[in-house]
Amino acid sequence: MNPEPQKSSIFKVIGASSLGTLIEWYDFYIFGSLATIIGSQLFPADAGASALINTLAIFAAGFIVRPFGALVFGRLGDLIGRKYTFLLTLVLMGGSTFLIGLIPSYSSIGYAAPILVLILRLIQGLALGGEYGGAATYVAEHAPANKRGFFTSWIQTTATGGLFLSLGIIVLTKNILGADDFADWGWRVPFLLSILLVGVSIYIRMKMHESPMFAKLKTEGNISKNPLKESFSHKANFKMVLLALFGATMGQGVIWYTGQFYAQSFIENTCHVDFNDSRYILLWGIAFATPFFVVFGSWSDKVGRKWIMLTGMLLGIIFYRPIYQIFLDDTDVTRIEQKDIKEISNPVVTRTLIENSSDSLITTTSQVTLLSGGSFTKIQAHTKYADPGKPATISPDVFKDKKLSTPVFWKFVFLIFFQIILVTMVYGPIAAFLVELFPTKIRYTSMSLPYHVGNGVFGGLVPFIATLIASFSGSTPLSGLWYPIGIAALSFVIGAVYLSNKKPDHGEADH
C-alpha cells in the first residue's frame, strides 16, 4: 500500500495532471463540436449530407488509432516513466490541433485538405491514446488505495471539462465574430488558441516529479523489460485486459459518447435546433452534472466500482429511445397550428439559375415566431422550368434554426443532464477500476489498451455509426441508437456475470 500523501501534495498532482489532460480533450473535441462547419470547408459545396458523414468519419479515425497510441506510449510509460511520456503526448496533441487551424479549405487545395486533416487527426488519436493512461496512472500511484476512486475521479472530469471548454470557446468566438465570419474563417480560432493552453500546461508538467511507485521500481531495477509481452502474452494479465474491455470500458464508452457527442449532433443535425441553443443546452447539462464524477468516484471507494458502472449502462439501455423521442417530438414544427403562431416575417424570395440549364430554383424564406417564445426558419423551394408546359417541381418544406421556448429549452437541459449523470456513473469510477486490475510495472500499458479500445473505438464511433445507420433507406431518426444500446447491453451482461465488486480496501495492485 502507498503511504498516505499530504493533501496539498496530492492535489498538486491532480491539478497538474488534470490541466494537461483537460487541454488534450479540448484539442481532441473541438473537431467534433464543429463537424458541420468543418465538413463544408473540407469537401465540395455540393457534397450535401455526405460532407457531414465524411467529416464524422475523419473524426472517428482519431478514435480508431487511440489503441495504437495506448500501446506505443503505454510501453514508453512503463519503460521510461509516466512524466515524460505524457509530456510528449501533450506536445503532439497541441501541435496537431494548431496545424488543423491552418489547413486551407477544399476550394484552395482540393482533396488535399481532408487528407491533411485526417493525418493530423490520426496524430491526435495516437497522442490521446498515451495521455489518459499516463494521467490516470500517475494520479492513482500518488493516492492511497482506499481513496483511489475519489482522487482519480478528478482526472475523469477532464474529458467532460474539455468538451465544456471547447463548446464555450466556440460559442464565444461565434458570438464575437458573427455567424458568417465564423463559418468562413472564425472556426479556426478555437484550434489556434489551443497552442497557448498547451504552452501553459507544458510549463506546469515540466515541474512535475515522477510517480513514487514507478520511481521505486526503477531504483530497485524491477521495471518491466517488455511491457507489451507481459501484458498480453501472460494468460492472467490478458484475461484481465479482455474483461476490462468487454465488461466495462466498451459499455462505458458508448454511454459517454451518446450522452454528450451524439446528443449534440442529434439535436443540431436531426432536430435542426439553432447552433447556439444546441450548445447552450449541452453547456448547462455539463455544468450541472460534472460534480457527480467525483461523487460516484468517491462512492465507489465505499461500495465498489462494479454496480455503479453497470447501473449507468442499464439506465442508458432503458431510457435512450424515450429521451431521443422527446427531442424529436418537441422540435417537430409540423405539429404547430395556426393558433400557436405569433408572427410570420415578410418572406424573402430568391431566384437562382440552375447550372447548365435554363431552369430556376425559387426559394421563399420566412421567419416564424411562436406564442410560446420559440421560433424557426421555414424554407419553401420549387423548381421553375423554362418550358412553360412543364409544371413546377415543389420540394418538401425545410425547417431549421429552431429556437426553443424557455420551458422546452430547460426540459432539454434536464434530459442532457440525466444522460451525463449516466456518464458520471460509468466514467467516474473506471480509472480506479482499471488501475487496480494490473500490477505497477505493466499498468500504463495494460490499462491503456482496454480503455482506448472500449472508449475510443466502440464509444468514439457512436456519432459516425449512429448517423450512418439513421441515413439508411427505411431507417428512422432513432435507428442509430440501436448501436450504443446494443453495445451497452452486451457489456452489462458480461460485466454483471464476470466482474468482481471487491471493495478497494487494500493495495494488491501496487505490488
mmCIF file of N, CA, C and O in Angstrom, residues 30-80:
data_model
loop_
_atom_site.group_PDB
_atom_site.id
_atom_site.type_symbol
_atom_site.label_atom_id
_atom_site.label_comp_id
_atom_site.label_asym_id
_atom_site.label_seq_id
_atom_site.Cartn_x
_atom_site.Cartn_y
_atom_site.Cartn_z
ATOM 1 N N ILE A 30 -12.703 19.727 -30.192
ATOM 2 C CA ILE A 30 -13.117 20.892 -30.987
ATOM 3 C C ILE A 30 -13.635 20.410 -32.334
ATOM 4 O O ILE A 30 -14.623 20.904 -32.856
ATOM 5 N N PHE A 31 -12.931 19.448 -32.898
ATOM 6 C CA PHE A 31 -13.262 18.950 -34.239
ATOM 7 C C PHE A 31 -14.698 18.428 -34.279
ATOM 8 O O PHE A 31 -15.469 18.773 -35.178
ATOM 9 N N GLY A 32 -15.063 17.590 -33.321
ATOM 10 C CA GLY A 32 -16.412 17.033 -33.308
ATOM 11 C C GLY A 32 -17.475 18.100 -33.091
ATOM 12 O O GLY A 32 -18.558 18.039 -33.671
ATOM 13 N N SER A 33 -17.159 19.100 -32.271
ATOM 14 C CA SER A 33 -18.122 20.165 -31.983
ATOM 15 C C SER A 33 -18.380 21.043 -33.194
ATOM 16 O O SER A 33 -19.404 21.719 -33.266
ATOM 17 N N LEU A 34 -17.451 21.039 -34.149
ATOM 18 C CA LEU A 34 -17.576 21.886 -35.340
ATOM 19 C C LEU A 34 -17.726 21.055 -36.613
ATOM 20 O O LEU A 34 -17.446 21.536 -37.709
ATOM 21 N N ALA A 35 -18.166 19.797 -36.472
ATOM 22 C CA ALA A 35 -18.177 18.876 -37.610
ATOM 23 C C ALA A 35 -18.951 19.421 -38.810
ATOM 24 O O ALA A 35 -18.503 19.289 -39.952
ATOM 25 N N THR A 36 -20.099 20.043 -38.570
ATOM 26 C CA THR A 36 -20.922 20.527 -39.682
ATOM 27 C C THR A 36 -20.199 21.612 -40.461
ATOM 28 O O THR A 36 -20.154 21.590 -41.703
ATOM 29 N N ILE A 37 -19.607 22.585 -39.746
ATOM 30 C CA ILE A 37 -18.900 23.682 -40.418
ATOM 31 C C ILE A 37 -17.632 23.176 -41.087
ATOM 32 O O ILE A 37 -17.325 23.539 -42.237
ATOM 33 N N ILE A 38 -16.875 22.326 -40.396
ATOM 34 C CA ILE A 38 -15.634 21.807 -40.967
ATOM 35 C C ILE A 38 -15.927 21.004 -42.235
ATOM 36 O O ILE A 38 -15.193 21.085 -43.222
ATOM 37 N N GLY A 39 -17.018 20.246 -42.237
ATOM 38 C CA GLY A 39 -17.395 19.474 -43.417
ATOM 39 C C GLY A 39 -17.604 20.361 -44.631
ATOM 40 O O GLY A 39 -17.219 20.009 -45.756
ATOM 41 N N SER A 40 -18.204 21.531 -44.426
ATOM 42 C CA SER A 40 -18.431 22.454 -45.554
ATOM 43 C C SER A 40 -17.134 23.060 -46.055
ATOM 44 O O SER A 40 -17.062 23.523 -47.199
ATOM 45 N N GLN A 41 -16.089 23.067 -45.207
ATOM 46 C CA GLN A 41 -14.790 23.614 -45.602
ATOM 47 C C GLN A 41 -13.907 22.562 -46.281
ATOM 48 O O GLN A 41 -13.096 22.890 -47.138
ATOM 49 N N LEU A 42 -14.052 21.303 -45.896
ATOM 50 C CA LEU A 42 -13.149 20.261 -46.380
ATOM 51 C C LEU A 42 -13.625 19.565 -47.649
ATOM 52 O O LEU A 42 -12.835 18.908 -48.322
ATOM 53 N N PHE A 43 -14.927 19.701 -47.969
ATOM 54 C CA PHE A 43 -15.485 18.954 -49.093
ATOM 55 C C PHE A 43 -16.206 19.899 -50.055
ATOM 56 O O PHE A 43 -16.502 21.049 -49.711
ATOM 57 N N PRO A 44 -16.500 19.429 -51.288
ATOM 58 C CA PRO A 44 -17.159 20.294 -52.274
ATOM 59 C C PRO A 44 -18.487 20.841 -51.771
ATOM 60 O O PRO A 44 -19.160 20.220 -50.945
ATOM 61 N N ALA A 45 -18.866 22.001 -52.283
ATOM 62 C CA ALA A 45 -20.092 22.661 -51.828
ATOM 63 C C ALA A 45 -21.333 21.823 -52.095
ATOM 64 O O ALA A 45 -22.336 21.945 -51.389
ATOM 65 N N ASP A 46 -21.285 20.963 -53.137
ATOM 66 C CA ASP A 46 -22.460 20.166 -53.477
ATOM 67 C C ASP A 46 -22.429 18.773 -52.841
ATOM 68 O O ASP A 46 -23.184 17.881 -53.227
ATOM 69 N N ALA A 47 -21.566 18.575 -51.836
ATOM 70 C CA ALA A 47 -21.435 17.249 -51.220
ATOM 71 C C ALA A 47 -22.662 16.871 -50.395
ATOM 72 O O ALA A 47 -22.924 15.692 -50.171
ATOM 73 N N GLY A 48 -23.402 17.859 -49.916
ATOM 74 C CA GLY A 48 -24.622 17.592 -49.165
ATOM 75 C C GLY A 48 -24.360 16.840 -47.865
ATOM 76 O O GLY A 48 -23.382 17.091 -47.159
ATOM 77 N N ALA A 49 -25.249 15.868 -47.560
ATOM 78 C CA ALA A 49 -25.149 15.126 -46.303
ATOM 79 C C ALA A 49 -23.862 14.311 -46.218
ATOM 80 O O ALA A 49 -23.374 14.032 -45.113
ATOM 81 N N SER A 50 -23.295 13.923 -47.358
ATOM 82 C CA SER A 50 -22.075 13.114 -47.332
ATOM 83 C C SER A 50 -20.905 13.886 -46.723
ATOM 84 O O SER A 50 -19.976 13.283 -46.181
ATOM 85 N N ALA A 51 -20.943 15.220 -46.799
ATOM 86 C CA ALA A 51 -19.866 16.029 -46.196
ATOM 87 C C ALA A 51 -19.840 15.811 -44.685
ATOM 88 O O ALA A 51 -18.764 15.654 -44.094
ATOM 89 N N LEU A 52 -21.031 15.805 -44.048
ATOM 90 C CA LEU A 52 -21.090 15.581 -42.604
ATOM 91 C C LEU A 52 -20.639 14.167 -42.259
ATOM 92 O O LEU A 52 -19.846 13.969 -41.325
ATOM 93 N N ILE A 53 -21.113 13.178 -43.017
ATOM 94 C CA ILE A 53 -20.742 11.788 -42.735
ATOM 95 C C ILE A 53 -19.240 11.588 -42.922
ATOM 96 O O ILE A 53 -18.573 10.938 -42.110
ATOM 97 N N ASN A 54 -18.666 12.178 -43.996
ATOM 98 C CA ASN A 54 -17.221 12.058 -44.224
ATOM 99 C C ASN A 54 -16.423 12.757 -43.125
ATOM 100 O O ASN A 54 -15.363 12.276 -42.703
ATOM 101 N N THR A 55 -16.928 13.889 -42.667
ATOM 102 C CA THR A 55 -16.245 14.615 -41.589
ATOM 103 C C THR A 55 -16.306 13.819 -40.286
ATOM 104 O O THR A 55 -15.311 13.741 -39.548
ATOM 105 N N LEU A 56 -17.452 13.207 -40.009
ATOM 106 C CA LEU A 56 -17.559 12.361 -38.822
ATOM 107 C C LEU A 56 -16.651 11.133 -38.942
ATOM 108 O O LEU A 56 -16.140 10.627 -37.938
ATOM 109 N N ALA A 57 -16.433 10.658 -40.182
ATOM 110 C CA ALA A 57 -15.507 9.536 -40.387
ATOM 111 C C ALA A 57 -14.077 9.950 -40.057
ATOM 112 O O ALA A 57 -13.317 9.196 -39.438
ATOM 113 N N ILE A 58 -13.694 11.181 -40.457
ATOM 114 C CA ILE A 58 -12.365 11.698 -40.100
ATOM 115 C C ILE A 58 -12.262 11.866 -38.587
ATOM 116 O O ILE A 58 -11.239 11.539 -37.971
ATOM 117 N N PHE A 59 -13.334 12.367 -37.976
ATOM 118 C CA PHE A 59 -13.389 12.493 -36.517
ATOM 119 C C PHE A 59 -13.202 11.124 -35.871
ATOM 120 O O PHE A 59 -12.433 10.957 -34.921
ATOM 121 N N ALA A 60 -13.903 10.114 -36.415
ATOM 122 C CA ALA A 60 -13.827 8.763 -35.861
ATOM 123 C C ALA A 60 -12.439 8.158 -36.029
ATOM 124 O O ALA A 60 -12.007 7.347 -35.203
ATOM 125 N N ALA A 61 -11.723 8.542 -37.090
ATOM 126 C CA ALA A 61 -10.383 7.982 -37.326
ATOM 127 C C ALA A 61 -9.455 8.252 -36.144
ATOM 128 O O ALA A 61 -8.610 7.421 -35.792
ATOM 129 N N GLY A 62 -9.625 9.409 -35.527
ATOM 130 C CA GLY A 62 -8.813 9.727 -34.362
ATOM 131 C C GLY A 62 -9.065 8.770 -33.204
ATOM 132 O O GLY A 62 -8.162 8.486 -32.413
ATOM 133 N N PHE A 63 -10.294 8.269 -33.125
ATOM 134 C CA PHE A 63 -10.624 7.308 -32.070
ATOM 135 C C PHE A 63 -10.063 5.923 -32.385
ATOM 136 O O PHE A 63 -9.612 5.209 -31.499
ATOM 137 N N ILE A 64 -10.117 5.557 -33.666
ATOM 138 C CA ILE A 64 -9.695 4.210 -34.060
ATOM 139 C C ILE A 64 -8.221 3.973 -33.754
ATOM 140 O O ILE A 64 -7.823 2.861 -33.398
ATOM 141 N N VAL A 65 -7.378 5.028 -33.890
ATOM 142 C CA VAL A 65 -5.936 4.829 -33.659
ATOM 143 C C VAL A 65 -5.551 4.987 -32.193
ATOM 144 O O VAL A 65 -4.389 4.757 -31.836
ATOM 145 N N ARG A 66 -6.506 5.372 -31.344
ATOM 146 C CA ARG A 66 -6.164 5.542 -29.928
ATOM 147 C C ARG A 66 -5.574 4.284 -29.294
ATOM 148 O O ARG A 66 -4.616 4.371 -28.519
ATOM 149 N N PRO A 67 -6.085 3.077 -29.607
ATOM 150 C CA PRO A 67 -5.449 1.877 -29.024
ATOM 151 C C PRO A 67 -3.980 1.720 -29.430
ATOM 152 O O PRO A 67 -3.171 1.230 -28.634
ATOM 153 N N PHE A 68 -3.635 2.126 -30.654
ATOM 154 C CA PHE A 68 -2.233 2.041 -31.080
ATOM 155 C C PHE A 68 -1.382 3.023 -30.283
ATOM 156 O O PHE A 68 -0.247 2.734 -29.906
ATOM 157 N N GLY A 69 -1.950 4.207 -30.013
ATOM 158 C CA GLY A 69 -1.256 5.162 -29.155
ATOM 159 C C GLY A 69 -1.083 4.615 -27.750
ATOM 160 O O GLY A 69 -0.053 4.825 -27.107
ATOM 161 N N ALA A 70 -2.112 3.881 -27.285
ATOM 162 C CA ALA A 70 -2.027 3.269 -25.954
ATOM 163 C C ALA A 70 -0.878 2.267 -25.892
ATOM 164 O O ALA A 70 -0.155 2.196 -24.889
ATOM 165 N N LEU A 71 -0.694 1.491 -26.962
ATOM 166 C CA LEU A 71 0.392 0.508 -26.988
ATOM 167 C C LEU A 71 1.757 1.187 -27.050
ATOM 168 O O LEU A 71 2.675 0.843 -26.311
ATOM 169 N N VAL A 72 1.889 2.176 -27.954
ATOM 170 C CA VAL A 72 3.183 2.845 -28.143
ATOM 171 C C VAL A 72 3.587 3.621 -26.892
ATOM 172 O O VAL A 72 4.682 3.427 -26.339
ATOM 173 N N PHE A 73 2.683 4.484 -26.435
ATOM 174 C CA PHE A 73 3.033 5.337 -25.296
ATOM 175 C C PHE A 73 2.911 4.594 -23.970
ATOM 176 O O PHE A 73 3.596 4.943 -23.004
ATOM 177 N N GLY A 74 2.014 3.590 -23.916
ATOM 178 C CA GLY A 74 1.945 2.767 -22.713
ATOM 179 C C GLY A 74 3.263 2.056 -22.478
ATOM 180 O O GLY A 74 3.771 1.983 -21.348
ATOM 181 N N ARG A 75 3.848 1.517 -23.551
ATOM 182 C CA ARG A 75 5.147 0.851 -23.446
ATOM 183 C C ARG A 75 6.220 1.830 -22.975
ATOM 184 O O ARG A 75 7.028 1.528 -22.088
ATOM 185 N N LEU A 76 6.219 3.037 -23.571
ATOM 186 C CA LEU A 76 7.187 4.056 -23.139
ATOM 187 C C LEU A 76 6.989 4.414 -21.673
ATOM 188 O O LEU A 76 7.958 4.566 -20.917
ATOM 189 N N GLY A 77 5.726 4.543 -21.274
ATOM 190 C CA GLY A 77 5.430 4.910 -19.889
ATOM 191 C C GLY A 77 5.897 3.881 -18.890
ATOM 192 O O GLY A 77 6.328 4.220 -17.784
ATOM 193 N N ASP A 78 5.816 2.599 -19.272
ATOM 194 C CA ASP A 78 6.268 1.536 -18.373
ATOM 195 C C ASP A 78 7.783 1.333 -18.433
ATOM 196 O O ASP A 78 8.349 0.688 -17.546
ATOM 197 N N LEU A 79 8.422 1.877 -19.471
ATOM 198 C CA LEU A 79 9.877 1.731 -19.599
ATOM 199 C C LEU A 79 10.636 2.939 -19.066
ATOM 200 O O LEU A 79 11.620 2.800 -18.342
ATOM 201 N N ILE A 80 10.195 4.158 -19.448
ATOM 202 C CA ILE A 80 10.966 5.355 -19.081
ATOM 203 C C ILE A 80 10.270 6.221 -18.027
ATOM 204 O O ILE A 80 10.888 7.123 -17.474
#
